[in-house]
Amino acid sequence: MATQKLLSDDEVRRHPQAWAVFEDIRATRQSDFINNFWRALANDPPQLQRVWEQLKQVMMTEGELSPLVRELIYIAVSTANGCSYCIHSHTAAARAKGMTDGQHAELLAVIGMAAQTNALVTALQVPVDAAFQVGAA
Amino acid sequence: MATQKLLSDDEVRRHPQAWAVFEDIRATRQSDFINNFWRALANDPPQLQRVWEQLKQVMMTEGELSPLVRELIYIAVSTANGCSYCIHSHTAAARAKGMTDGQHAELLAVIGMAAQTNALVTALQVPVDAAFQVGAA
Amino acid sequence: MATQKLLSDDEVRRHPQAWAVFEDIRATRQSDFINNFWRALANDPPQLQRVWEQLKQVMMTEGELSPLVRELIYIAVSTANGCSYCIHSHTAAARAKGMTDGQHAELLAVIGMAAQTNALVTALQVPVDAAFQVGAA
Amino acid sequence: MATQKLLSDDEVRRHPQAWAVFEDIRATRQSDFINNFWRALANDPPQLQRVWEQLKQVMMTEGELSPLVRELIYIAVSTANGCSYCIHSHTAAARAKGMTDGQHAELLAVIGMAAQTNALVTALQVPVDAAFQVGAA
Amino acid sequence: MATQKLLSDDEVRRHPQAWAVFEDIRATRQSDFINNFWRALANDPPQLQRVWEQLKQVMMTEGELSPLVRELIYIAVSTANGCSYCIHSHTAAARAKGMTDGQHAELLAVIGMAAQTNALVTALQVPVDAAFQVGAA
Amino acid sequence: MATQKLLSDDEVRRHPQAWAVFEDIRATRQSDFINNFWRALANDPPQLQRVWEQLKQVMMTEGELSPLVRELIYIAVSTANGCSYCIHSHTAAARAKGMTDGQHAELLAVIGMAAQTNALVTALQVPVDAAFQVGAA
């Protein structure tokens, strides 16, 4: 159970700022479904709006990384941070954006590899090579 | 300073299993440069070989994710795990594989966004929506 | 399910050192309720006593930070460490000590903000400014 | 060294969006000093602006938590996330906002206590008590 | 629910590489039981094989650390990484290898102690003593 | 540089509670050397005493795990938590207690293996097998 109430549509409708965000989520995603994260955040309408606006700018604008690649990165961070909800929601989002089983398998292999070498490097306290500094040849 | 000695080529050459890995790293990367991570790992030749073989399979084989996308995922995990060395080495590797400044900026924006929502979801203890379970429509 | 048994009062009563702690928890909190953490820790009476004594000193003595502020800090750390149980128990404790909905919302906003900039700083590997060193003007 | 260049004032001045943020940072803080985090972020002017605007809203607006308490929470999160730069910069910020040595000592004691019980709870996999669920008496 | 399907024996049998690993798991452990981790990994047979082979080399070969001590280390890492599944499975594995209640209690005490001092050291940003560098007397 | 001053012997001597701890550290370890962690903690004498007393109980009393095994566990936790200072100091402590190069290599291999499977399990969100619950056959 969440540490704040998950607000129903009826409850959100009472707060114009929050309701406007819910309407924008529905219009943007072209779906009536609004997942629990937003229903929890809706308890703080300015925070709800801030996070949603930022998500749109970071995840949904045109850019040099495809929407799918951004989702893969999101899953990678969420895994390293141990956020179960985020792993579930962004794995679903990645699938909705076309992630294949093969891509998912490769994503997991890279995540596991990185976690392993992160740990080895940290246990070994390896000093950064001069060649990896910005501007080095 | 590392918790194990960073071995020079002369020291690695005494261990045939380790030296074979060093030769394969040089041949695979077509570069004489061998970074400190491998020089620290070389103290345990079987581990050196195991990690290198795995890295080749996970990061360098043909697959459905491009080598660059795999590096971006590696940076994302290394950042969430706070591994300075890994961030430096894989940011350099991503640049060598063509990462543009714009892609780097987008990568960072997604990493920051994910870290923020991971924390919010965790503090709110949001329950996973049924819609995000595998097999849901 | 826990990795050790959650001990009932009848089971704890057999260990005088553990039972004395349970009695002190009840007296200190002026409540009969003892939450699962202590029932799990009670399998190791000296550890139970050590942790409880420390908790009293750190969280319940007079000091320069109010008991509520200490709970907010506890929630922040527990969130960053991804400890669901701790987030639930200390959010409940903070509410019992008077945390308002507005304070909870601000706490979450700061936690999310910090998580985001932590990740950006780490990905950017920003060097510490001289001005932030102890003793600098 | 950072993974992106730390931009000088002369370099930032070329980007009107970034320069406007730098001017706002200086006006808001009533200080000419701009720390390295912003000089690194300035490589991506929209991200610079987004993070700065969010920081002002989360950390500098009137609210129910004092600016100092918000800094203490920021330090707690930054510590759990292992962000050295953030610990240095926000410890300096907390001191500038009046943090006493006694408050710093208590902050550290709570951070250490929480980290310990987080780990114990996690190793024990303690199930959440019904009493800690939202809405419980 | 997992983000990939947990495969039944009938499903795994269709992939010779995955089935061979399942047969080796059963032969090595002298048990018909195969836990969910392998059933999830089996969706990617080469990764299944790679992880299983590595696990055998790292956890089951003769060495200078006993199999039980390796399990204790595994639990410690899994706890710090907040992996519930791993804590459950490796605590069960440690018990199967003879871990006593007293050893489990001491393990937890060390994990809690380390988590606490890790946090204090990080909040204090203590510089490494010269005496702790490799090669120092 | 630390966020609190590293106190010299002359500075610690002014605080009887802190100085008594320093004398006990020297007597217990039979060495005049006191590392930076204690010099930073000495700014808060009660905290210094509390941590030192706990460390003695957890790490130095007779028990079912050898002092060396406890150090290996300490290194494992410190690595997963990314605490450079702690990795350096406890790797030195483990060596002083007889850790061989082979044991260090095996420790690192287990740490890396665990970090990798922790990440895979988390990304896969594998549900805990009933067989791993306490009390299962």
Coordinates of N, CA, C and O in Angstrom, one line a residue, chain D residues 38-94:
Chain D
W38 N 26.8 23.8 -12.1 CA 26.1 24.6 -13.2 C 26.9 24.8 -14.4 O 26.4 24.9 -15.5
R39 N 28.3 24.9 -14.2 CA 29.2 25.1 -15.3 C 29.2 23.8 -16.2 O 29.5 23.9 -17.4
A40 N 29.0 22.7 -15.6 CA 28.9 21.4 -16.3 C 27.5 21.3 -17.0 O 27.5 21.0 -18.2
L41 N 26.5 21.6 -16.3 CA 25.1 21.5 -16.8 C 24.9 22.5 -18.0 O 24.1 22.3 -18.9
A42 N 25.7 23.6 -18.0 CA 25.5 24.6 -19.0 C 25.8 24.1 -20.4 O 25.4 24.8 -21.4
N43 N 26.4 23.0 -20.6 CA 26.6 22.4 -21.9 C 25.2 22.1 -22.6 O 25.1 21.9 -23.8
D44 N 24.2 21.9 -21.7 CA 22.8 21.6 -22.2 C 21.9 22.7 -21.7 O 21.3 22.5 -20.6
P45 N 21.8 23.9 -22.4 CA 21.1 25.0 -21.8 C 19.6 24.7 -21.4 O 19.2 25.1 -20.3
P46 N 18.8 23.9 -22.1 CA 17.5 23.6 -21.6 C 17.5 22.8 -20.3 O 16.6 23.1 -19.4
Q47 N 18.4 21.9 -20.2 CA 18.5 21.1 -19.0 C 18.9 22.0 -17.8 O 18.4 21.9 -16.7
L48 N 19.9 22.9 -18.1 CA 20.4 23.8 -17.1 C 19.2 24.6 -16.5 O 19.0 24.7 -15.3
Q49 N 18.4 25.1 -17.5 CA 17.2 26.0 -17.0 C 16.2 25.1 -16.3 O 15.7 25.6 -15.2
R50 N 15.9 23.9 -16.8 CA 14.9 23.1 -16.1 C 15.4 22.7 -14.7 O 14.6 22.8 -13.7
V51 N 16.6 22.3 -14.5 CA 17.1 21.9 -13.2 C 17.1 23.2 -12.2 O 16.7 23.1 -11.1
W52 N 17.6 24.3 -12.7 CA 17.6 25.5 -11.9 C 16.2 25.9 -11.5 O 16.0 26.3 -10.3
E53 N 15.3 25.9 -12.4 CA 13.9 26.4 -12.1 C 13.3 25.4 -11.0 O 12.6 25.8 -10.1
Q54 N 13.6 24.1 -11.2 CA 13.1 23.1 -10.3 C 13.7 23.3 -8.9 O 13.0 23.3 -7.8
L55 N 15.0 23.6 -8.9 CA 15.7 23.8 -7.6 C 15.1 25.0 -6.9 O 14.9 25.0 -5.6
K56 N 14.8 26.1 -7.6 CA 14.3 27.2 -7.0 C 12.9 26.9 -6.3 O 12.6 27.3 -5.2
Q57 N 12.1 26.2 -7.1 CA 10.8 25.8 -6.6 C 10.8 24.9 -5.4 O 10.1 25.0 -4.4
V58 N 11.7 23.9 -5.4 CA 11.8 22.9 -4.4 C 12.5 23.4 -3.1 O 12.2 23.0 -2.0
M59 N 13.6 24.2 -3.4 CA 14.5 24.5 -2.2 C 14.3 25.9 -1.7 O 14.7 26.2 -0.6
M60 N 13.8 26.8 -2.5 CA 13.8 28.2 -2.1 C 12.5 28.9 -1.9 O 12.4 30.1 -1.6
T61 N 11.4 28.2 -2.2 CA 10.1 28.9 -2.0 C 9.7 28.7 -0.5 O 10.2 27.9 0.2
E62 N 8.8 29.6 -0.1 CA 8.2 29.5 1.2 C 7.5 28.1 1.3 O 6.9 27.7 0.3
G63 N 7.6 27.5 2.5 CA 6.9 26.3 2.6 C 6.8 25.9 4.1 O 7.0 26.7 5.0
E64 N 6.5 24.6 4.3 CA 6.3 24.2 5.7 C 7.6 23.6 6.3 O 7.7 23.4 7.5
L65 N 8.6 23.4 5.5 CA 9.9 23.0 6.0 C 10.8 24.1 5.8 O 10.9 24.7 4.7
S66 N 11.6 24.4 6.7 CA 12.6 25.5 6.6 C 13.6 25.2 5.6 O 13.9 24.0 5.3
P67 N 14.3 26.2 5.0 CA 15.3 26.0 4.0 C 16.5 25.1 4.6 O 17.0 24.3 3.9
L68 N 16.7 25.3 5.9 CA 17.8 24.5 6.5 C 17.4 23.0 6.6 O 18.2 22.1 6.3
V69 N 16.2 22.8 7.0 CA 15.7 21.4 7.1 C 15.8 20.7 5.7 O 16.2 19.5 5.5
R70 N 15.4 21.5 4.7 CA 15.5 20.9 3.3 C 16.9 20.6 3.0 O 17.2 19.5 2.3
E71 N 17.9 21.4 3.4 CA 19.3 21.1 3.1 C 19.7 19.8 3.9 O 20.5 19.0 3.3
L72 N 19.2 19.6 5.1 CA 19.6 18.4 5.8 C 19.1 17.2 5.1 O 19.8 16.2 5.0
I73 N 17.9 17.3 4.6 CA 17.3 16.1 3.8 C 18.2 15.9 2.6 O 18.4 14.7 2.2
Y74 N 18.6 17.0 1.9 CA 19.4 16.9 0.7 C 20.7 16.2 1.0 O 21.2 15.3 0.3
I75 N 21.3 16.5 2.1 CA 22.6 15.9 2.5 C 22.3 14.4 2.8 O 23.1 13.5 2.4
A76 N 21.2 14.1 3.5 CA 20.9 12.7 3.8 C 20.8 11.8 2.5 O 21.4 10.7 2.4
V77 N 20.0 12.3 1.6 CA 19.9 11.6 0.3 C 21.2 11.5 -0.4 O 21.6 10.4 -0.9
S78 N 22.0 12.6 -0.5 CA 23.2 12.6 -1.2 C 24.2 11.6 -0.6 O 25.0 11.0 -1.3
T79 N 24.2 11.5 0.7 CA 25.0 10.5 1.4 C 24.6 9.1 1.1 O 25.5 8.3 0.7
A80 N 23.3 8.8 1.1 CA 22.9 7.4 0.8 C 23.2 7.1 -0.7 O 23.5 5.9 -1.0
N81 N 23.2 8.1 -1.5 CA 23.5 7.9 -2.9 C 25.0 8.0 -3.2 O 25.5 7.8 -4.3
G82 N 25.8 8.3 -2.2 CA 27.3 8.4 -2.4 C 27.8 9.4 -3.3 O 28.8 9.2 -4.0
C83 N 27.1 10.6 -3.3 CA 27.5 11.7 -4.2 C 28.4 12.7 -3.5 O 27.9 13.6 -2.8
S84 N 29.7 12.5 -3.6 CA 30.7 13.3 -2.9 C 30.5 14.8 -3.2 O 30.5 15.6 -2.2
Y85 N 30.4 15.1 -4.4 CA 30.2 16.6 -4.8 C 29.0 17.1 -4.0 O 29.0 18.2 -3.4
C86 N 27.9 16.4 -4.1 CA 26.6 16.9 -3.5 C 26.7 17.0 -2.0 O 26.2 17.9 -1.4
I87 N 27.5 16.1 -1.4 CA 27.6 16.1 0.1 C 28.4 17.4 0.4 O 28.1 18.1 1.4
H88 N 29.5 17.6 -0.3 CA 30.3 18.9 -0.1 C 29.5 20.1 -0.3 O 29.4 21.0 0.6
S89 N 28.8 20.2 -1.4 CA 28.1 21.4 -1.7 C 26.9 21.7 -0.8 O 26.7 22.8 -0.4
H90 N 26.2 20.6 -0.5 CA 25.0 20.9 0.4 C 25.4 21.0 1.9 O 24.6 21.6 2.7
T91 N 26.5 20.4 2.3 CA 27.0 20.7 3.6 C 27.4 22.1 3.8 O 27.1 22.8 4.8
A92 N 28.0 22.6 2.7 CA 28.4 24.1 2.7 C 27.1 24.9 2.7 O 27.1 25.9 3.4
A93 N 26.1 24.5 1.9 CA 24.9 25.3 1.9 C 24.2 25.3 3.2 O 23.6 26.3 3.7
A94 N 24.2 24.1 3.9 CA 23.5 24.0 5.2 C 24.2 24.9 6.2 O 23.6 25.6 7.0

